[in-house]
Coordinates of C-alpha atoms and ligand atoms in Angstrom, one line a residue:
Chain S
M1 CA 97.4 138.5 119.3
S2 CA 96.4 138.4 122.6
R3 CA 96.2 142.2 122.1
I4 CA 93.3 141.6 120.0
I5 CA 91.7 138.3 121.6
G6 CA 91.6 140.0 124.8
P7 CA 88.8 143.4 124.1
I8 CA 87.1 140.7 121.5
A9 CA 86.9 137.9 124.3
R10 CA 85.3 141.0 127.1
L11 CA 82.5 141.9 124.7
A12 CA 81.5 139.0 123.6
A13 CA 80.8 137.4 126.9
L14 CA 79.6 141.2 128.2
G15 CA 77.0 140.5 124.5
L16 CA 76.2 137.3 126.4
L17 CA 75.6 138.5 129.2
L18 CA 73.5 141.3 128.6
A19 CA 71.2 139.2 126.2
L20 CA 70.7 136.5 128.8
V21 CA 69.5 139.4 131.3
L22 CA 67.7 141.6 128.9
K23 CA 66.6 139.1 126.4
P24 CA 66.6 135.2 127.6
E25 CA 63.9 134.5 124.7
W26 CA 66.4 134.2 122.1
F27 CA 68.2 131.6 124.1
V28 CA 64.7 129.1 124.2
P29 CA 66.3 126.5 121.0
V30 CA 69.7 126.0 122.8
L31 CA 68.2 125.4 126.3
K32 CA 65.1 123.5 125.2
P33 CA 66.7 120.2 125.0
F34 CA 67.4 120.8 128.7
T35 CA 63.7 120.8 130.0
E36 CA 61.3 117.7 130.0
N37 CA 57.6 117.5 129.9
N38 CA 56.8 121.0 128.4
A39 CA 58.5 122.4 131.7
P40 CA 59.0 126.6 130.9
V41 CA 62.5 126.9 129.1
I42 CA 63.1 130.4 130.9
Y43 CA 62.7 131.3 134.0
N44 CA 59.6 133.1 134.8
Q45 CA 59.0 133.5 138.2
G46 CA 60.8 136.9 138.1
S47 CA 62.7 139.5 135.9
L48 CA 66.1 137.6 135.7
L49 CA 67.1 142.5 135.1
S50 CA 66.2 142.3 138.5
L51 CA 67.6 138.9 140.2
T52 CA 71.0 140.5 138.5
L53 CA 71.2 143.4 139.9
Y54 CA 69.6 142.3 143.2
H55 CA 72.8 140.0 143.3
L56 CA 74.9 142.5 142.2
G57 CA 74.2 144.5 144.7
L58 CA 74.4 141.8 147.7
V59 CA 77.6 141.3 146.4
A60 CA 79.0 145.0 146.1
I61 CA 77.7 145.8 149.8
A62 CA 78.8 142.7 151.4
S63 CA 82.9 143.5 149.8
L64 CA 82.6 147.1 150.6
I65 CA 81.9 146.3 154.0
G66 CA 84.5 143.5 154.0
T67 CA 86.8 145.9 152.0
A68 CA 86.5 148.2 155.3
L69 CA 87.2 145.8 157.5
A70 CA 90.0 143.9 156.0
L71 CA 91.5 147.3 155.5
V72 CA 91.1 148.7 158.5
M73 CA 92.4 145.2 160.7
G74 CA 95.3 145.2 158.3
V75 CA 96.8 148.4 158.5
F76 CA 96.3 148.0 161.9
V77 CA 98.1 145.0 162.7
T78 CA 101.5 146.2 160.3
R79 CA 101.1 149.6 162.8
K80 CA 103.8 149.4 165.3
A81 CA 101.3 149.2 168.7
G82 CA 98.5 146.5 166.4
A83 CA 101.7 144.4 165.3
E84 CA 101.0 142.2 168.6
F85 CA 97.6 141.8 167.4
L86 CA 98.3 139.9 164.5
P87 CA 98.6 136.4 165.2
L88 CA 95.3 136.8 166.6
S89 CA 93.5 138.5 163.9
R90 CA 95.0 136.4 161.0
S91 CA 93.6 133.1 162.7
L92 CA 90.1 135.0 163.2
V93 CA 90.3 135.6 159.2
N94 CA 91.6 132.4 158.7
I95 CA 88.3 131.1 160.6
G96 CA 85.9 133.4 158.6
Q97 CA 87.5 132.0 155.5
T98 CA 87.4 127.4 156.3
F99 CA 83.9 127.9 158.1
P100 CA 81.7 127.1 155.3
P101 CA 79.3 129.7 154.7
V102 CA 76.3 127.6 154.6
A103 CA 77.0 127.1 158.6
V104 CA 77.2 130.8 158.7
L105 CA 74.2 131.2 157.6
A106 CA 72.3 128.5 159.4
L107 CA 74.0 130.0 162.7
A108 CA 73.2 133.0 161.4
V109 CA 69.1 133.2 161.0
P110 CA 68.0 132.2 164.4
V111 CA 70.0 135.8 165.5
V112 CA 69.5 138.0 162.5
G113 CA 66.4 136.4 160.9
F114 CA 65.9 135.1 157.6
G115 CA 67.0 137.7 154.0
V116 CA 69.3 139.7 153.6
K117 CA 71.2 140.2 156.8
P118 CA 72.4 136.4 157.6
T119 CA 73.5 136.3 153.5
L120 CA 75.8 140.1 153.8
I121 CA 77.4 138.2 157.4
A122 CA 77.8 134.8 155.9
L123 CA 79.6 137.0 152.3
V124 CA 81.9 139.5 154.5
L125 CA 83.3 136.8 157.1
Y126 CA 83.8 134.7 153.4
G127 CA 85.7 137.3 151.4
L128 CA 87.7 138.9 154.4
L129 CA 90.8 136.5 154.3
P130 CA 92.7 137.6 150.6
I131 CA 91.8 141.7 151.3
F132 CA 93.5 141.1 154.5
E133 CA 96.2 139.3 153.6
N134 CA 96.9 141.5 150.8
T135 CA 96.5 144.3 152.4
I136 CA 99.6 143.0 155.2
T137 CA 101.1 142.3 152.1
G138 CA 101.0 145.4 149.5
L139 CA 101.9 147.2 152.8
K140 CA 104.9 145.0 153.9
E141 CA 106.7 145.4 150.4
V142 CA 106.5 149.3 150.1
P143 CA 110.4 149.8 150.2
E144 CA 112.0 151.0 153.9
N145 CA 113.9 153.2 152.2
V146 CA 110.5 155.4 150.6
V147 CA 109.3 155.3 154.4
E148 CA 112.5 156.4 155.6
A149 CA 112.7 159.2 153.2
A150 CA 108.5 159.9 154.4
R151 CA 109.5 160.1 157.9
G152 CA 112.9 162.1 156.9
M153 CA 111.1 164.9 154.9
G154 CA 108.5 165.4 158.1
L155 CA 105.2 163.2 157.2
D156 CA 103.6 162.5 160.3
P157 CA 102.3 158.7 160.5
T158 CA 98.4 159.5 159.0
Q159 CA 100.5 161.3 155.6
Q160 CA 102.9 158.5 155.9
L161 CA 100.3 156.2 155.8
F162 CA 97.9 158.0 153.2
R163 CA 100.4 159.2 151.2
V164 CA 102.5 157.1 150.6
E165 CA 102.1 153.3 152.1
L166 CA 98.7 153.0 151.3
P167 CA 98.9 154.1 147.9
L168 CA 101.7 152.3 147.5
A169 CA 99.8 148.8 148.4
L170 CA 97.2 149.9 146.1
P171 CA 97.6 147.0 143.9
V172 CA 98.2 144.5 145.6
I173 CA 95.2 145.3 147.5
L174 CA 93.0 145.3 144.7
A175 CA 94.4 142.3 143.4
G176 CA 93.2 141.6 147.3
I177 CA 89.5 143.0 146.5
R178 CA 89.2 141.2 143.2
L179 CA 89.8 137.7 144.1
S180 CA 87.4 138.4 147.7
V181 CA 84.8 139.5 145.3
V182 CA 84.5 137.1 142.8
I183 CA 85.0 134.5 145.2
N184 CA 81.2 136.3 146.8
M185 CA 79.6 136.6 143.8
G186 CA 79.5 132.3 143.1
T187 CA 78.8 132.3 147.1
A188 CA 76.5 134.7 147.0
T189 CA 74.1 132.3 145.4
I190 CA 73.6 130.2 148.8
G191 CA 71.2 133.4 150.2
S192 CA 68.2 132.4 148.5
T193 CA 68.1 129.5 150.5
V194 CA 67.5 132.2 153.1
A195 CA 65.0 134.5 150.9
A196 CA 67.7 136.3 149.9
K197 CA 67.2 138.0 146.5
G198 CA 69.6 137.5 144.2
L199 CA 70.4 134.8 141.1
G200 CA 70.9 131.9 143.6
E201 CA 66.6 132.0 143.4
V202 CA 66.5 131.0 139.5
I203 CA 69.4 127.6 140.6
I204 CA 67.4 126.9 142.9
A205 CA 64.4 126.6 141.1
G206 CA 65.9 124.8 138.8
L207 CA 67.0 122.2 141.1
L208 CA 63.5 122.1 142.4
T209 CA 61.3 121.1 139.8
S210 CA 64.6 119.3 138.0
N211 CA 65.1 121.8 135.3
T212 CA 68.0 121.8 133.9
S213 CA 67.7 125.0 131.7
F214 CA 66.8 127.2 134.7
I215 CA 70.6 125.9 136.5
L216 CA 71.8 127.0 132.9
Q217 CA 70.8 130.2 133.0
G218 CA 71.3 131.0 136.6
G219 CA 75.0 129.6 136.5
I220 CA 75.9 130.8 133.4
I221 CA 74.6 134.8 134.4
V222 CA 76.2 134.2 137.6
A223 CA 79.9 132.5 136.4
L224 CA 80.0 135.9 133.0
L225 CA 79.6 138.6 136.1
A226 CA 82.5 137.4 137.5
V227 CA 84.2 136.9 134.9
L228 CA 83.8 140.6 133.0
I229 CA 84.2 141.7 137.2
Y230 CA 87.6 140.1 137.2
D231 CA 89.2 141.0 133.9
G232 CA 87.4 144.6 135.0
L233 CA 89.4 145.2 138.2
A234 CA 92.8 144.0 136.9
I235 CA 92.9 145.8 134.6
L236 CA 92.8 148.8 136.9
E237 CA 94.8 147.3 139.2
R238 CA 97.3 147.2 135.7
R239 CA 96.2 151.1 135.9
V240 CA 97.7 151.8 139.0
A241 CA 100.7 149.4 139.3
K242 CA 102.0 150.9 135.9
R243 CA 101.9 153.9 137.4
T244 CA 103.9 153.6 140.1
G245 CA 106.3 151.8 138.2
R246 CA 106.8 148.3 139.8
L247 CA 105.0 146.7 136.5
A248 CA 107.9 148.5 134.5
E249 CA 110.1 146.9 137.6
V250 CA 108.6 143.6 137.3
A251 CA 108.3 143.4 133.2
G252 CA 112.4 144.6 133.1
Chain V
M1 CA 125.9 175.1 163.8
I2 CA 125.4 171.9 165.7
E3 CA 126.2 171.0 169.0
L4 CA 126.2 167.4 170.0
E5 CA 127.1 167.3 174.0
H6 CA 127.5 163.3 175.4
V7 CA 124.9 162.1 173.1
S8 CA 124.8 158.0 173.4
R9 CA 122.4 155.7 172.2
R10 CA 121.8 152.4 173.2
F11 CA 119.4 149.7 171.4
G12 CA 118.3 147.0 174.3
E13 CA 122.3 146.4 175.2
Q14 CA 124.0 147.3 173.0
L15 CA 125.3 151.0 172.9
A16 CA 125.6 151.8 169.1
V17 CA 126.6 156.1 170.0
D18 CA 128.5 156.1 172.5
D19 CA 129.1 159.5 174.3
V20 CA 129.8 161.7 171.1
S21 CA 130.7 165.3 171.3
L22 CA 131.0 167.5 168.1
S23 CA 129.8 170.7 167.0
V24 CA 129.8 171.4 163.5
A25 CA 130.3 174.8 161.9
R26 CA 127.8 176.5 160.1
G27 CA 128.1 176.3 156.4
T28 CA 130.9 173.2 156.6
I29 CA 130.9 169.8 155.5
T30 CA 131.6 167.5 158.3
V31 CA 132.0 164.1 157.1
I32 CA 131.3 161.3 159.0
V33 CA 133.6 158.3 158.4
G34 CA 133.9 154.7 160.0
T35 CA 133.1 150.8 159.3
S36 CA 129.5 149.2 159.1
G37 CA 128.1 149.0 162.2
S38 CA 130.2 152.2 163.9
G39 CA 127.1 154.0 164.4
K40 CA 127.0 156.7 161.9
S41 CA 124.0 156.8 160.9
T42 CA 122.3 156.6 164.3
T43 CA 124.6 160.0 165.2
L44 CA 122.9 161.4 161.6
R45 CA 119.3 159.8 162.5
M46 CA 119.5 162.0 165.9
I47 CA 120.3 165.0 164.7
N48 CA 116.4 165.0 162.6
R49 CA 115.2 162.9 165.8
L50 CA 114.3 159.8 163.5
I51 CA 116.2 158.5 166.5
E52 CA 116.4 160.0 169.8
P53 CA 119.3 159.9 171.8
S54 CA 119.3 158.1 175.6
S55 CA 121.2 160.7 176.8
G56 CA 122.6 164.0 175.7
T57 CA 121.7 167.1 174.0
I58 CA 121.7 168.0 170.5
R59 CA 121.6 171.8 169.5
I60 CA 120.4 173.4 166.3
D61 CA 121.8 176.9 166.2
G62 CA 121.4 177.0 170.1
K63 CA 118.2 175.5 170.3
D64 CA 118.2 172.1 171.3
T65 CA 116.1 170.0 169.3
A66 CA 114.3 167.3 171.9
A67 CA 112.0 171.0 172.3
V68 CA 110.4 171.1 168.4
P69 CA 107.8 168.3 167.7
G70 CA 109.6 165.3 165.5
E71 CA 108.0 166.4 162.1
E72 CA 108.3 170.3 162.1
L73 CA 112.4 169.8 163.1
R74 CA 112.4 167.8 160.0
R75 CA 110.2 169.4 157.9
G76 CA 113.3 172.3 158.2
I77 CA 116.4 170.2 158.1
G78 CA 117.1 168.9 154.3
Y79 CA 117.1 164.9 154.6
V80 CA 119.2 162.2 152.0
I81 CA 119.6 158.5 152.1
Q82 CA 120.6 156.2 150.0
G83 CA 119.3 154.8 147.0
N84 CA 117.4 158.2 147.3
G85 CA 113.8 157.2 148.8
L86 CA 111.9 158.7 145.9
F87 CA 108.2 158.3 146.0
P88 CA 107.5 155.4 143.2
H89 CA 103.9 156.7 142.8
W90 CA 105.0 160.6 142.6
T91 CA 106.1 162.8 139.2
V92 CA 109.5 164.3 140.1
A93 CA 107.8 167.8 140.5
R94 CA 105.6 166.5 143.0
N95 CA 108.6 164.5 144.5
I96 CA 110.4 168.0 145.2
A97 CA 107.6 169.8 145.9
T98 CA 107.2 167.5 149.2
V99 CA 108.3 169.8 152.0
P100 CA 106.7 172.9 150.5
T101 CA 103.4 170.7 149.4
L102 CA 103.6 169.5 154.2
L103 CA 104.2 173.4 154.3
G104 CA 101.9 174.5 153.5
W105 CA 103.5 176.8 150.4
E106 CA 100.6 178.3 147.4
A107 CA 101.2 176.6 144.1
G108 CA 103.1 179.0 142.5
R109 CA 105.4 179.4 145.2
T110 CA 106.3 175.8 145.3
E111 CA 106.8 175.6 141.2
K112 CA 108.8 178.1 140.8
R113 CA 111.0 176.8 143.1
V114 CA 110.7 173.0 141.9
D115 CA 112.5 175.0 138.3
E116 CA 114.5 176.5 140.1
L117 CA 115.7 173.5 142.0
L118 CA 115.3 170.9 138.4
S119 CA 118.4 173.9 136.4
L120 CA 120.3 174.3 139.3
F121 CA 121.0 170.4 138.8
S122 CA 120.8 170.9 134.9
M123 CA 118.0 169.0 134.1
R124 CA 115.5 170.7 132.7
S125 CA 112.0 171.1 133.4
E126 CA 109.8 170.7 131.0
D127 CA 112.6 166.8 130.2
F128 CA 111.7 165.9 133.7
A129 CA 109.2 167.5 135.6
K130 CA 106.3 164.9 134.8
K131 CA 108.4 162.0 134.4
F132 CA 108.0 159.2 137.0
P133 CA 111.2 158.4 139.2
H134 CA 111.5 154.7 137.8
Q135 CA 111.8 156.7 134.1
L136 CA 115.2 158.1 135.3
S137 CA 118.9 156.9 135.5
G138 CA 120.0 156.2 138.4
G139 CA 122.5 159.7 138.8
E140 CA 119.1 161.4 137.7
Q141 CA 117.4 159.9 141.3
Q142 CA 119.7 160.9 142.7
R143 CA 120.1 164.4 142.0
V144 CA 115.8 164.9 142.7
G145 CA 116.9 163.0 146.0
V146 CA 119.0 165.9 146.5
A147 CA 117.0 168.7 144.8
R148 CA 114.0 167.2 147.1
A149 CA 116.1 167.6 150.3
L150 CA 116.6 171.2 149.6
A151 CA 113.2 172.3 148.3
A152 CA 112.2 173.8 151.7
E153 CA 115.9 176.1 151.4
P154 CA 116.6 174.4 155.4
G155 CA 120.1 175.2 155.8
L156 CA 121.1 171.6 157.2
L157 CA 121.7 168.6 154.6
L158 CA 121.8 165.7 156.0
M159 CA 123.0 162.7 153.9
D160 CA 123.7 159.4 154.4
E161 CA 126.1 157.5 152.1
P162 CA 123.8 159.4 149.4
F163 CA 126.3 158.0 146.5
G164 CA 126.7 155.1 147.6
A165 CA 124.3 153.1 145.2
L166 CA 126.1 155.5 141.7
D167 CA 129.0 153.8 139.2
P168 CA 132.1 156.0 139.7
I169 CA 131.8 158.1 137.0
I170 CA 128.2 159.4 138.5
R171 CA 129.3 158.8 142.0
A172 CA 132.1 161.5 141.5
K173 CA 130.4 163.8 139.0
A174 CA 127.5 164.1 142.1
Q175 CA 130.3 164.9 144.4
E176 CA 131.4 168.0 142.2
D177 CA 127.8 168.9 142.5
L178 CA 127.3 168.5 145.9
L179 CA 130.8 171.1 146.9
A180 CA 129.0 173.4 143.6
V181 CA 125.9 173.7 145.3
Q182 CA 127.2 173.5 149.4
R183 CA 129.1 176.6 148.2
R184 CA 126.8 178.5 146.1
L185 CA 124.0 178.5 149.2
G186 CA 126.2 178.1 151.5
I187 CA 124.3 175.5 153.5
T188 CA 125.8 173.3 156.6
V189 CA 125.8 169.4 155.1
V190 CA 126.8 166.3 157.2
L191 CA 127.6 163.2 155.2
V192 CA 127.9 159.5 156.3
T193 CA 130.1 157.6 154.1
H194 CA 132.3 154.1 155.0
D195 CA 134.8 155.5 152.1
M196 CA 137.6 157.2 153.3
E197 CA 138.1 158.5 149.4
E198 CA 135.3 160.3 149.8
A199 CA 135.6 161.6 153.1
I200 CA 138.5 163.2 152.6
H201 CA 137.2 164.6 149.4
L202 CA 133.9 166.0 150.1
G203 CA 134.7 167.4 154.4
H204 CA 136.0 170.2 155.6
K205 CA 136.2 168.3 158.5
I206 CA 136.0 164.5 159.1
A207 CA 134.4 162.6 162.2
V208 CA 136.1 158.9 161.8
M209 CA 133.4 156.8 164.5
D210 CA 134.4 153.3 165.1
G211 CA 132.3 151.2 167.5
G212 CA 130.1 154.1 168.5
K213 CA 133.0 156.0 170.0
L214 CA 134.0 159.2 167.8
L215 CA 137.5 158.9 167.6
Q216 CA 139.2 161.5 166.2
Y217 CA 137.5 164.8 164.7
A218 CA 139.5 167.4 162.3
P219 CA 140.1 168.7 158.8
P220 CA 140.9 166.2 156.7
A221 CA 144.8 167.3 156.4
E222 CA 145.0 166.6 159.9
I223 CA 143.9 163.1 159.7
L224 CA 146.1 162.3 157.1
A225 CA 149.2 163.9 158.9
N226 CA 148.5 163.2 162.6
P227 CA 146.0 160.6 162.7
A228 CA 145.0 159.3 166.3
H229 CA 146.8 155.8 167.6
G230 CA 144.9 152.8 166.9
F231 CA 141.6 152.5 164.1
V232 CA 142.8 155.8 162.3
E233 CA 145.9 155.1 161.9
R234 CA 145.1 151.5 160.2
L235 CA 142.2 154.0 158.2
V236 CA 144.5 156.1 156.8
N237 CA 147.6 154.3 156.2
G238 CA 147.7 152.6 153.5
V239 CA 149.7 153.0 150.4
D240 CA 147.6 156.2 149.3
R241 CA 148.5 158.4 151.8
P242 CA 151.1 160.3 150.2
F243 CA 148.4 161.0 147.2
R244 CA 145.2 162.2 149.5
L245 CA 147.5 164.7 151.0
L246 CA 148.1 166.0 147.4
S247 CA 144.8 166.1 147.0
L248 CA 144.1 168.6 149.6
S249 CA 145.9 171.3 148.0
T250 CA 146.2 172.8 144.5
V251 CA 149.1 173.7 142.8
A252 CA 148.1 177.4 143.5
T253 CA 149.8 176.5 147.4
I254 CA 153.2 176.0 146.4
V255 CA 153.3 177.5 142.7
E256 CA 156.8 178.8 142.6
P257 CA 158.4 181.5 141.0
G258 CA 160.4 180.4 137.2
T259 CA 159.2 179.3 134.2
A260 CA 159.3 175.7 132.6
D261 CA 158.9 173.6 129.1
G262 CA 155.9 172.4 128.6
P263 CA 152.1 172.9 128.3
P264 CA 150.7 174.9 131.5
L265 CA 149.2 173.7 134.3
A266 CA 145.8 175.2 136.1
E267 CA 146.5 176.6 139.0
T268 CA 143.1 175.3 140.4
A269 CA 144.4 171.7 139.9
T270 CA 145.8 169.9 142.9
L271 CA 148.8 168.3 143.8
R272 CA 148.2 165.3 142.9
D273 CA 147.0 166.1 139.1
A274 CA 149.9 167.9 139.3
L275 CA 152.1 165.2 139.9
S276 CA 150.4 163.0 137.3
E277 CA 151.2 165.2 134.2
L278 CA 154.9 165.6 135.7
L279 CA 155.3 162.1 136.1
W280 CA 153.7 161.4 132.7
L281 CA 155.4 163.9 131.0
K282 CA 158.7 163.1 132.4
R283 CA 159.3 166.6 133.3
D284 CA 160.7 168.3 136.5
A285 CA 158.5 171.2 135.9
L286 CA 155.7 172.4 134.1
P287 CA 154.5 176.0 134.0
V288 CA 151.5 177.1 136.0
A289 CA 148.6 179.3 134.4
G290 CA 146.6 181.4 136.1
P291 CA 142.8 181.8 135.8
D292 CA 142.8 184.1 133.4
G293 CA 145.7 181.8 131.3
S294 CA 149.0 183.6 131.8
L295 CA 151.7 182.0 132.5
I296 CA 152.6 182.8 136.9
G297 CA 155.1 180.2 137.3
R298 CA 156.2 177.5 138.0
V299 CA 156.0 173.7 139.6
S300 CA 158.1 171.7 140.4
L301 CA 159.1 167.4 141.3
A302 CA 160.9 168.7 144.2
A303 CA 158.1 171.0 145.6
L304 CA 155.5 168.3 145.4
R305 CA 157.9 166.2 146.6
A306 CA 158.7 168.5 149.3
H307 CA 154.7 168.9 150.0
A308 CA 153.1 164.4 150.1
G309 CA 155.4 163.2 153.0
G310 CA 155.3 162.9 156.7
P311 CA 156.8 163.8 159.5
A312 CA 160.8 163.7 159.0
Ligands
ATP401 N1 116.1 150.5 165.1 C1 117.8 149.3 165.8 N2 118.0 148.7 166.2 C2 118.1 148.4 166.9 N3 119.7 148.1 166.9 C3 120.1 149.2 165.8 C4 119.2 150.0 165.2 N4 119.8 150.5 164.4 C5 121.3 150.4 164.8 N5 121.2 149.2 164.9 C6 122.8 149.5 165.7 O1 123.4 149.9 166.0 C7 125.0 149.3 165.6 C8 125.1 150.8 164.7 O2 124.0 151.1 163.8 P1 124.2 152.3 162.5 O3 123.5 151.9 161.4 O4 124.1 153.4 162.8 O5 125.5 151.7 161.9 P2 126.1 152.8 160.2 O6 127.8 153.4 161.2 O7 125.8 153.4 160.0 O8 126.2 150.6 159.7 P3 126.3 151.0 158.3 O9 127.7 151.2 156.9 O10 126.5 149.9 157.7 O11 125.0 152.4 157.7 C9 124.6 148.1 164.4 O12 125.1 147.3 165.4 C10 123.4 148.2 164.1 O13 122.8 146.6 164.5
MG402 MG1 124.5 153.3 158.3

């Protein structure tokens, strides 16, 4: 059953997303009840499409930077030379996660100004933890005798890392990236409070004018994006895991 | 030829390998045997410098291994470990091609070598080359592990409990495969096991280790007949000793003139098999057949008894 339901639900979500972004006027009848005093039903202070693309772009850049940072840190602390930095790095990354992104924005704006920069800083810090932890877990889970074999065959440390350890850890790392992207997808809405373009604008406009219809539009688009990306990355992960034979082990 | 000269290795306070000296002749199988923690793996891993000796010298064909960069040394030495350590994300073909790829062989040569090795281990290239390790049985994985170690035609093969994870039947087959391949390629093998039976069966020479020390280094017959006092004695003085002795020689060595009734034994059968047949068939002697099937004499219970006993 799930074989049929999965793709259908996916297609439905994608269709709904495209319609909301490209043809918002279609939803006037549904959203009308959520407005009062003849306020506009559909967000009218900018194109939803371009806001969606800005939003996606922001999350993409933050996730790329976050992934690069977390990967480098995760790899470093699992090497012999970096092992002693594990507790320190772990505390730093955890602070990044527990410190509220709004507070990061408030602290960053005086230093780097308004716009995209403070938002990126907040998103990168907030998304590090899952990628960092999963990189460490993935690398530690690589079977010891496989690494031993790699060394015994004469692979140097770099070759061991890139040909054996990282490819085998990839499914777990991807799961971390997936989590981080989804978290950032929602968190990115706060960027609009410091004038970074994105779907947060729609929600904030709704809040300022008590227009529930705007809030719903912004919220639903963000949620659909998150669900679809989560789903897409999960499929990619399964493909990668299948190649390494891990899925076969898990599934028995 | 491998020479270990006063080789020791410390881990902190512990002396894992304690002043071991031994030399392995080219083209032979040497088995290092001992209980868990006796320093077998450490000794083996010092030969390809996965572990550096704390003191002492190791030479391969006269050359001090410390003078060669570790990776370069290891690419020239086959290495097989328990549970085989195949790369799960690579196909069988790519696994086998690991060292040739590192050495920069051209694709055609590597591909040819992979096919050659698969057929050496009776695996059809069409069936196996594109499979992933998790799609193979344990025995097949083990053979691929050995094929991978032999890919770049090393003269020396190091094996650390290579058959440890196999069931008894597959294990016996893997041992025969190893003997056949070793004879055919003329390579030098150093193999680690904690199974005395396996050591006697495979080794031209056996090195017995305990507590990091090399207690005795001799051919299997010598170890059985004259075990060093103490640990080695206890290791080999089981009820199986006469049978182990018998399993070391073939019928050809004690065949005597004359005839006997009953089904003939092959002259290549071990004395242990001969004894088993005689007991089972309740006979005092059986005829022996040569390679072409013609009868060349007989083997008697009395001759077997003379061969199986210790010093009078
Ligand atoms: N990397 C290491 N660090 C610290 N101690 C080690 C290390 N490698 C081995 N040892 C110790 O050295 C001793 C010998 O280990 P080794 O692996 O050579 O034993 P072994 O004979 O191969 O045993 P087994 O049959 O269990 O594999 C053991 O007591 C072990 O705990
Ligand atoms: Mg060992």
